[in-house]
mmCIF file of C-alpha atoms in Angstrom:
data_model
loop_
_atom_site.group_PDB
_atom_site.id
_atom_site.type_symbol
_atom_site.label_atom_id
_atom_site.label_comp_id
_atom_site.label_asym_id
_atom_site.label_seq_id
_atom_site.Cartn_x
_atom_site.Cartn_y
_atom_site.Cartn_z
ATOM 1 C CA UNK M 1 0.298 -63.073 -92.370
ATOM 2 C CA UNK M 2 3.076 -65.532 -91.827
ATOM 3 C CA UNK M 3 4.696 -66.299 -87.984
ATOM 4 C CA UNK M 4 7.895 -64.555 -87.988
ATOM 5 C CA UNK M 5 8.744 -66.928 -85.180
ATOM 6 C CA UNK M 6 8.865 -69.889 -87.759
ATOM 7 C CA UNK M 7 12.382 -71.244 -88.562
ATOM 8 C CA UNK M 8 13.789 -69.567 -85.639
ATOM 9 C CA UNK M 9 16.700 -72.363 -84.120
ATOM 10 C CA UNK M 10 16.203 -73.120 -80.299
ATOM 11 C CA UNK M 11 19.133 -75.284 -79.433
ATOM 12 C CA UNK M 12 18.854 -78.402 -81.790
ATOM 13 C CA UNK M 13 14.997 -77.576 -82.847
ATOM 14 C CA UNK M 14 14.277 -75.354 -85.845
ATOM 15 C CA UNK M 15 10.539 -74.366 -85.258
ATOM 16 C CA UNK M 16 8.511 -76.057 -88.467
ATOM 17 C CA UNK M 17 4.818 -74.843 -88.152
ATOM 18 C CA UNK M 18 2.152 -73.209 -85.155
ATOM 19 C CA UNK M 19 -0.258 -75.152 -84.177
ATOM 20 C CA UNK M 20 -4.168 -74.631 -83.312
ATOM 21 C CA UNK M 21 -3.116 -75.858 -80.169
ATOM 22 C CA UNK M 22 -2.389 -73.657 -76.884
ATOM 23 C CA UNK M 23 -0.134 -74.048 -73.859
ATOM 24 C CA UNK M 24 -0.865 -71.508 -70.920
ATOM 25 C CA UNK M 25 -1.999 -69.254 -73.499
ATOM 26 C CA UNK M 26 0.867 -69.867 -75.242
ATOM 27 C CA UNK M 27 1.402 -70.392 -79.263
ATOM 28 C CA UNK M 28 2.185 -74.719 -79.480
ATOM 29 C CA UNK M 29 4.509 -74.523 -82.183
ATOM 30 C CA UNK M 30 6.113 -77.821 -84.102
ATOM 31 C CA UNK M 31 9.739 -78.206 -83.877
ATOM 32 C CA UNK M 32 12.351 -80.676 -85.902
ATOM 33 C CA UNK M 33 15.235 -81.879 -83.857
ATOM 34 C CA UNK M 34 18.593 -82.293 -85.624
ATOM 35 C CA UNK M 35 18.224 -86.022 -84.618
ATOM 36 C CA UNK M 36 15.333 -85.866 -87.184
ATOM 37 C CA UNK M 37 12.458 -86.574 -84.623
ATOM 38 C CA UNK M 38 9.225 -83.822 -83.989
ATOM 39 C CA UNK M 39 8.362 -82.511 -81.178
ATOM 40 C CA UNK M 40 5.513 -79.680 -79.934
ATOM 41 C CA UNK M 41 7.003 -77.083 -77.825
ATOM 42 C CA UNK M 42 5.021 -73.556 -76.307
ATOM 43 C CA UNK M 43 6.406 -70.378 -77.516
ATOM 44 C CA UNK M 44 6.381 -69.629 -74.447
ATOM 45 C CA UNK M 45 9.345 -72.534 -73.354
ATOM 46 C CA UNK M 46 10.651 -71.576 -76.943
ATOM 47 C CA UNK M 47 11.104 -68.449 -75.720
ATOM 48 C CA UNK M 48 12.863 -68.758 -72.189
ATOM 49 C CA UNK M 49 15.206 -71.090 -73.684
ATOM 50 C CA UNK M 50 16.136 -68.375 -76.107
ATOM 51 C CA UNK M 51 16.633 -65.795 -73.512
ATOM 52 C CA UNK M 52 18.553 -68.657 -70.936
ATOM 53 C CA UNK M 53 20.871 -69.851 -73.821
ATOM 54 C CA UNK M 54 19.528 -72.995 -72.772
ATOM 55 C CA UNK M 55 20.341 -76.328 -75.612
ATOM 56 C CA UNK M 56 16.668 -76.969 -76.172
ATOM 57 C CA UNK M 57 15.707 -80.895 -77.548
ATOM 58 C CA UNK M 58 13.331 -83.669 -78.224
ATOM 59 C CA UNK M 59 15.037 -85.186 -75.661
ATOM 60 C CA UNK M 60 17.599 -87.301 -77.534
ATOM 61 C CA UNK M 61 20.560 -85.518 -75.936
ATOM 62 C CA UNK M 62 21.585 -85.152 -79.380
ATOM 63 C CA UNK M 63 24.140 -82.286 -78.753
ATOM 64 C CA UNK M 64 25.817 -84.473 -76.027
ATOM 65 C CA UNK M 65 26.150 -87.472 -78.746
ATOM 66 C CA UNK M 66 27.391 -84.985 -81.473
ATOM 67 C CA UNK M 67 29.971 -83.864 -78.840
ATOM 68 C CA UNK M 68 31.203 -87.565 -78.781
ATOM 69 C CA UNK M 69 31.616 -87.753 -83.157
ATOM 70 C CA UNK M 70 35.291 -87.632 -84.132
ATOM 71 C CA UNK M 71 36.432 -88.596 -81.222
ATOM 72 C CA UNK M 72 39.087 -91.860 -80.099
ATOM 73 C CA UNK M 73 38.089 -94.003 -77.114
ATOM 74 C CA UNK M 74 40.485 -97.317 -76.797
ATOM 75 C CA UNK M 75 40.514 -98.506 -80.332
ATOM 76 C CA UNK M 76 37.291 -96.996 -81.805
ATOM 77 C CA UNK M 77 36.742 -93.984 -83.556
ATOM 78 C CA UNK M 78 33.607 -92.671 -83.397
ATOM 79 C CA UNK M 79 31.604 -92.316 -86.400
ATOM 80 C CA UNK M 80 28.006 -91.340 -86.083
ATOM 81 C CA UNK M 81 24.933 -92.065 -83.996
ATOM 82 C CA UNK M 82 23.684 -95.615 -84.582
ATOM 83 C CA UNK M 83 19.410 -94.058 -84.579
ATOM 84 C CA UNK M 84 18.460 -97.694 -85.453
ATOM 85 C CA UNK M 85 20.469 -99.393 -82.352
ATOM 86 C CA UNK M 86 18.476 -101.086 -79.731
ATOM 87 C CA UNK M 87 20.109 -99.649 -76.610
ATOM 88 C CA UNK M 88 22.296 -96.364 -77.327
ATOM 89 C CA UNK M 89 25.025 -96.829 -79.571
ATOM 90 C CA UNK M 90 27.706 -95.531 -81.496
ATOM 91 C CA UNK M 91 28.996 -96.276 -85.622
ATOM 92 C CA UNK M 92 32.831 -96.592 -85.079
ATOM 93 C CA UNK M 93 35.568 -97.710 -86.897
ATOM 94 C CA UNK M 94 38.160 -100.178 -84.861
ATOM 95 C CA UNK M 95 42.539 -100.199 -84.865
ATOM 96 C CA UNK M 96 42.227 -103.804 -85.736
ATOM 97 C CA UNK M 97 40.509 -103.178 -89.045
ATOM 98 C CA UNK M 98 37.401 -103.328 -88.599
ATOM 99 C CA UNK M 99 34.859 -100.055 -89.584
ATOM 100 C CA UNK M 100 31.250 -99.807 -89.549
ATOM 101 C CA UNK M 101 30.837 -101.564 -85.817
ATOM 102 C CA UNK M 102 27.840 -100.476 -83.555
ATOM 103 C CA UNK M 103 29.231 -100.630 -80.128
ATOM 104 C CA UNK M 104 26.957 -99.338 -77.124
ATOM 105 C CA UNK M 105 27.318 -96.504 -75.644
ATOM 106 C CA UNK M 106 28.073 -97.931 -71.952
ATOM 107 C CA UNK M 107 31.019 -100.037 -73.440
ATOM 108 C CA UNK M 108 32.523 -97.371 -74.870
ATOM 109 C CA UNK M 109 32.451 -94.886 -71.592
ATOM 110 C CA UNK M 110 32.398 -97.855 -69.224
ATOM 111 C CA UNK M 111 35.447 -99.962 -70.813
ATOM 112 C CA UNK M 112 38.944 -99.213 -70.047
ATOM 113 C CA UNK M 113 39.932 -100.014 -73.579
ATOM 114 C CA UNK M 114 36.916 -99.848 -75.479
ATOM 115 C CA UNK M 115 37.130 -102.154 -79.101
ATOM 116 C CA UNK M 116 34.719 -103.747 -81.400
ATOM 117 C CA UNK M 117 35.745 -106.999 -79.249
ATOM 118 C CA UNK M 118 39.458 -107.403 -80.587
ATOM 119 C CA UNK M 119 40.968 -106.341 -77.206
ATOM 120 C CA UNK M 120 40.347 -109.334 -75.257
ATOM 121 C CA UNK M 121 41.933 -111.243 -78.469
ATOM 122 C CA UNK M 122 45.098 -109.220 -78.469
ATOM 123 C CA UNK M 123 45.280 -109.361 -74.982
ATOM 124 C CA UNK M 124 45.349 -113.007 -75.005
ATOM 125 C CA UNK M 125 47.886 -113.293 -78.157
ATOM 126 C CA UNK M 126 50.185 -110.910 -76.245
ATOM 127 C CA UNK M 127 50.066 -113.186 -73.342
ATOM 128 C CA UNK M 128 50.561 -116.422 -75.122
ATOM 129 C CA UNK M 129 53.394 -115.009 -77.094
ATOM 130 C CA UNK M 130 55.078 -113.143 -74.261
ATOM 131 C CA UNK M 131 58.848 -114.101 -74.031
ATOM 132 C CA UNK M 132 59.970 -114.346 -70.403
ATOM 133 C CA UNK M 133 62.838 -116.172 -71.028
ATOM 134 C CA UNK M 134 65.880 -115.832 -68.432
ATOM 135 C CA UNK M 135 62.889 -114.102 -66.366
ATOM 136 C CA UNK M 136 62.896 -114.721 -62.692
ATOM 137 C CA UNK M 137 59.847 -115.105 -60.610
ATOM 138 C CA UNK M 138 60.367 -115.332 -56.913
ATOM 139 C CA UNK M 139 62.645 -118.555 -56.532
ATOM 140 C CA UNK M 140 61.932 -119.800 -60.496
ATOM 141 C CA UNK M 141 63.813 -118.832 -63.470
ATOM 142 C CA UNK M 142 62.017 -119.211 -66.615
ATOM 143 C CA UNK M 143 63.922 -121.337 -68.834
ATOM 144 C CA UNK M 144 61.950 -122.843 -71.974
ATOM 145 C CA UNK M 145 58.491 -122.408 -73.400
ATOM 146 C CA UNK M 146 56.067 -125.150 -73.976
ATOM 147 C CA UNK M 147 53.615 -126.217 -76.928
ATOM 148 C CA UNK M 148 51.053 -126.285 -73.708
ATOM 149 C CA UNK M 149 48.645 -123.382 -72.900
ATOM 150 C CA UNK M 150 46.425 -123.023 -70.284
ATOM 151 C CA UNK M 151 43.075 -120.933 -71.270
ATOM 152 C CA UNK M 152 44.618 -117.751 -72.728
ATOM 153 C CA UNK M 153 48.183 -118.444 -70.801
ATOM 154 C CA UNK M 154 51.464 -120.087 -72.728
ATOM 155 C CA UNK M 155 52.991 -122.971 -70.028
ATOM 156 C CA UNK M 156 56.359 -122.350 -69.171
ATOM 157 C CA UNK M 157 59.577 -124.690 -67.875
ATOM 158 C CA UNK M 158 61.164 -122.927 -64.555
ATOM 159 C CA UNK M 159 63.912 -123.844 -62.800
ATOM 160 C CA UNK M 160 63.776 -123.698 -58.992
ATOM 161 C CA UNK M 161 66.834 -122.632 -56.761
ATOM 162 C CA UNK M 162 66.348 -125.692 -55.085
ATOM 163 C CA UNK M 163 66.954 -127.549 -58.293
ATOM 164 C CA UNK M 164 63.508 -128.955 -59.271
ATOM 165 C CA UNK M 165 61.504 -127.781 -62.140
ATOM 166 C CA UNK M 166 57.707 -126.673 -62.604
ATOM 167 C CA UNK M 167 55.604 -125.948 -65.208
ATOM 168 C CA UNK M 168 53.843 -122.755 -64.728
ATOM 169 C CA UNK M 169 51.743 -119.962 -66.785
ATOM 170 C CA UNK M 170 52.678 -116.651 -67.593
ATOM 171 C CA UNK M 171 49.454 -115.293 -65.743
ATOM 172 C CA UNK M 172 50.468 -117.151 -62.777
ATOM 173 C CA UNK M 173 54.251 -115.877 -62.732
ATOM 174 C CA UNK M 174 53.431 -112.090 -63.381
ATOM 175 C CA UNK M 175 50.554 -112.680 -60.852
ATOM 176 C CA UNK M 176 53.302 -113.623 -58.206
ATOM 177 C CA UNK M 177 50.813 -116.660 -56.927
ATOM 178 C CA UNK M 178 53.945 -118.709 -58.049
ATOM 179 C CA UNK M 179 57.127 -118.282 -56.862
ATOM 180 C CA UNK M 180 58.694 -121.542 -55.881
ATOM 181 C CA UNK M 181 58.023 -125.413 -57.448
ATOM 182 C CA UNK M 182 55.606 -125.830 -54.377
ATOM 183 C CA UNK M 183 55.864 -127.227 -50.861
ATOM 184 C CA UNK M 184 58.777 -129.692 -51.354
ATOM 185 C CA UNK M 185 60.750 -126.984 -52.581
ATOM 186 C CA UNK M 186 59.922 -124.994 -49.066
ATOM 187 C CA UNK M 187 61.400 -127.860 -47.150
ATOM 188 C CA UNK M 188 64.432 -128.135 -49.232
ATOM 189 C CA UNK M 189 65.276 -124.506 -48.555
ATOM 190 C CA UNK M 190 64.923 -124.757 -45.017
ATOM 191 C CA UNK M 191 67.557 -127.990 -44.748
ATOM 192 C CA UNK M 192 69.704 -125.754 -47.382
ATOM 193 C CA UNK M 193 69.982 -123.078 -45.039
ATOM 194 C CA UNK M 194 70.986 -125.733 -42.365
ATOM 195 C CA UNK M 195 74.290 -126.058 -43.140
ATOM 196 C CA UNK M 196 76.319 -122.168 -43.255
ATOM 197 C CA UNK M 197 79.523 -121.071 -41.626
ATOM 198 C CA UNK M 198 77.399 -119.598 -39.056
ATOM 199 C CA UNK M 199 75.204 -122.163 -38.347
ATOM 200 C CA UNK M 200 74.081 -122.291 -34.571
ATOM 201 C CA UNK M 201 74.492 -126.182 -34.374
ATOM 202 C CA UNK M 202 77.893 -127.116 -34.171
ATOM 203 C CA UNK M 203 77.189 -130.411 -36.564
ATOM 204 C CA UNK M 204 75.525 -128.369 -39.174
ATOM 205 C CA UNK M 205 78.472 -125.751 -38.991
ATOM 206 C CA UNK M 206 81.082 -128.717 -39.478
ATOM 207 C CA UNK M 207 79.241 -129.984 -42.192
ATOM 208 C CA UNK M 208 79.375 -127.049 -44.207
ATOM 209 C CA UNK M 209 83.083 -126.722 -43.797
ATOM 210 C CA UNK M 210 83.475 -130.523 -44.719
ATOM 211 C CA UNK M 211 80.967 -129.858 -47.994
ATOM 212 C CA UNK M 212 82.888 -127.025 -48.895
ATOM 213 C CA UNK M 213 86.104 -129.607 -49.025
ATOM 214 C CA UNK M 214 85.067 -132.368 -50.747
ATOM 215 C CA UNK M 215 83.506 -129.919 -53.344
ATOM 216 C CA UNK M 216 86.786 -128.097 -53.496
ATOM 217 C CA UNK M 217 88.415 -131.765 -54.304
ATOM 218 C CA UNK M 218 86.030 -132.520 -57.034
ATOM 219 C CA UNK M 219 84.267 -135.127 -55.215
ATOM 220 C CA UNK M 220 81.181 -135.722 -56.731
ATOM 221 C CA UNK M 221 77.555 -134.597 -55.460
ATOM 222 C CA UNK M 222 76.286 -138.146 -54.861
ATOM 223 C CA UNK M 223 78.855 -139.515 -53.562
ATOM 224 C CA UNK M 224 79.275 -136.257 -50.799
ATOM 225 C CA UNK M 225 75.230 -137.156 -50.125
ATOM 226 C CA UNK M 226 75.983 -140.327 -49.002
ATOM 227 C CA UNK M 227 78.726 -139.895 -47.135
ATOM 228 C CA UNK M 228 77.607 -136.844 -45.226
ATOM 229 C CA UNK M 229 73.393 -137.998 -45.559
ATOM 230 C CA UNK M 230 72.825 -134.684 -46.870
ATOM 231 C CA UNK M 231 70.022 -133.650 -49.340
ATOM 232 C CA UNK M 232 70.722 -132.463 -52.659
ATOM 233 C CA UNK M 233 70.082 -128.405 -52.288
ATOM 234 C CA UNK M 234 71.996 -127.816 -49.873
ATOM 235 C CA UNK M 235 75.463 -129.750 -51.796
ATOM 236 C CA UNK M 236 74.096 -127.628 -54.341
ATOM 237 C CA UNK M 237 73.474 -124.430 -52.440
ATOM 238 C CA UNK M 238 77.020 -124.903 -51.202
ATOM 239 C CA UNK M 239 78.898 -125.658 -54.744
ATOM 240 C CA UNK M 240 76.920 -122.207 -56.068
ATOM 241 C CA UNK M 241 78.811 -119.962 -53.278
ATOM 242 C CA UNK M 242 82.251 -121.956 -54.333
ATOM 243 C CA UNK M 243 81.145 -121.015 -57.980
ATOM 244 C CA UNK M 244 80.667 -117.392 -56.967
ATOM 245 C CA UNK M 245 83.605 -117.290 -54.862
ATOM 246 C CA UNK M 246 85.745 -117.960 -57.422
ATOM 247 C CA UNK M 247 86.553 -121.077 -56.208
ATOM 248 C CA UNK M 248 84.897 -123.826 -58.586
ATOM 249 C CA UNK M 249 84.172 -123.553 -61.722
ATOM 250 C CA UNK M 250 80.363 -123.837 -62.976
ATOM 251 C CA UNK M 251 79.853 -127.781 -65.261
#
């Protein structure tokens, strides 16, 4: 008389055969998982997984990887379950092209933007190609890329306020690590801010004014340094207000 109870589904396992063997004095039955694999389960634990509903399976979590198939993580599409994988993998197929890759399991739900590898690629083209021209960074203005790169970073030309010039990355701009061309460029501010209409000292106040003339009568830069022995930024600090006032026009 055959077992009614064969071919009954439990979960993923479709019961195959009974066994001579006994569990509690329970029927051991032999099940096939949907991952493939065989596995002996009582009729008895058959049974209450029926009645709980329960997913019931050789322990592959299979209905937890099928759950995954179809699905978009990053750049990969999942596929199928990679059985032959040494740790626990998927088959996807990658944005960039690629299809047939076997990526692990933990890269996929542990990456922010899962690929078959490409994403650290792109992520480095985008960054050497990024244009940031005209961009300003704290006290630099970007002004001309160079054939230079520094590990995945294109090396830009910046112009100071001050008036110097530094080479610096893109990583390091948008990282705000560097805003200025460095510690000269520190002291230069602090003697450009020396001389203002409201100055505190009454020599720095009259030298403002008296920059502010000779400007206003085209007398050159250099010439104004010497005379007044007076850095640079701050004759240039000065002609920029005259410039913005109206007052000068730019070279």
């Amino acid at each position: 008389m055959s077992d009614t109870f064969v071919s009954t589904r439990v979960g993923n396992l479709v019961v195959v055969e009974a066994t001579e063997e006994r569990e509690h004095e329970s029927i051991v039955y032999r099940c096939k998982c949907d991952c493939g694999n065989h596995i002996k389960r009582s009729r008895r634990h058959l049974n209450a997984a029926l009645k709980a509903g329960a997913m019931s399976n050789c322990g592959c979590n299979y209905h937890n990887r099928q759950q995954l198939i179809g699905h978009k993580f990053g750049l990969l599409t999942i596929l199928a379950w990679a059985e032959e994988a040494e740790v626990p993998s998927y088959i996807c197929d990658c944005d960039c092209g690629k299809t047939g890759v076997i990526v692990p399991l933990s890269r996929i739900k542990g990456s922010k933007n899962p690929s078959c590898g490409c994403y650290t690629k792109i992520v480095k083209e985008a960054n050497f190609s990024q244009n940031i021209s005209g961009k300003r960074f704290g006290n630099l203005v970007a002004i001309q890329a160079l054939e230079k790169r520094n590990w995945r970073y294109r090396v830009w030309l910046c112009q100071c306020d001050c008036g110097n010039t530094r080479e610096a990355t893109v990583g390091e701009l948008n990282s705000s690590n560097t805003k200025s061309c460095g510690l000269d460029c520190v002291i230069r501010r602090k003697e450009r801010f020396k001389y203002r209409a409201t100055a505190a000292d009454a020599e720095h106040r009259n030298k403002y004014f008296k920059i502010r003339e000779l400007l206003l009568k085209q007398i050159p830069v250099a010439q104004i340094k010497r005379e007044l022995h007076v850095g640079e930024s701050p004759v240039q600090h000065i002609k920029n207000e005259l410039i913005a006032e109206g007052l000068l026009k730019p070279n």
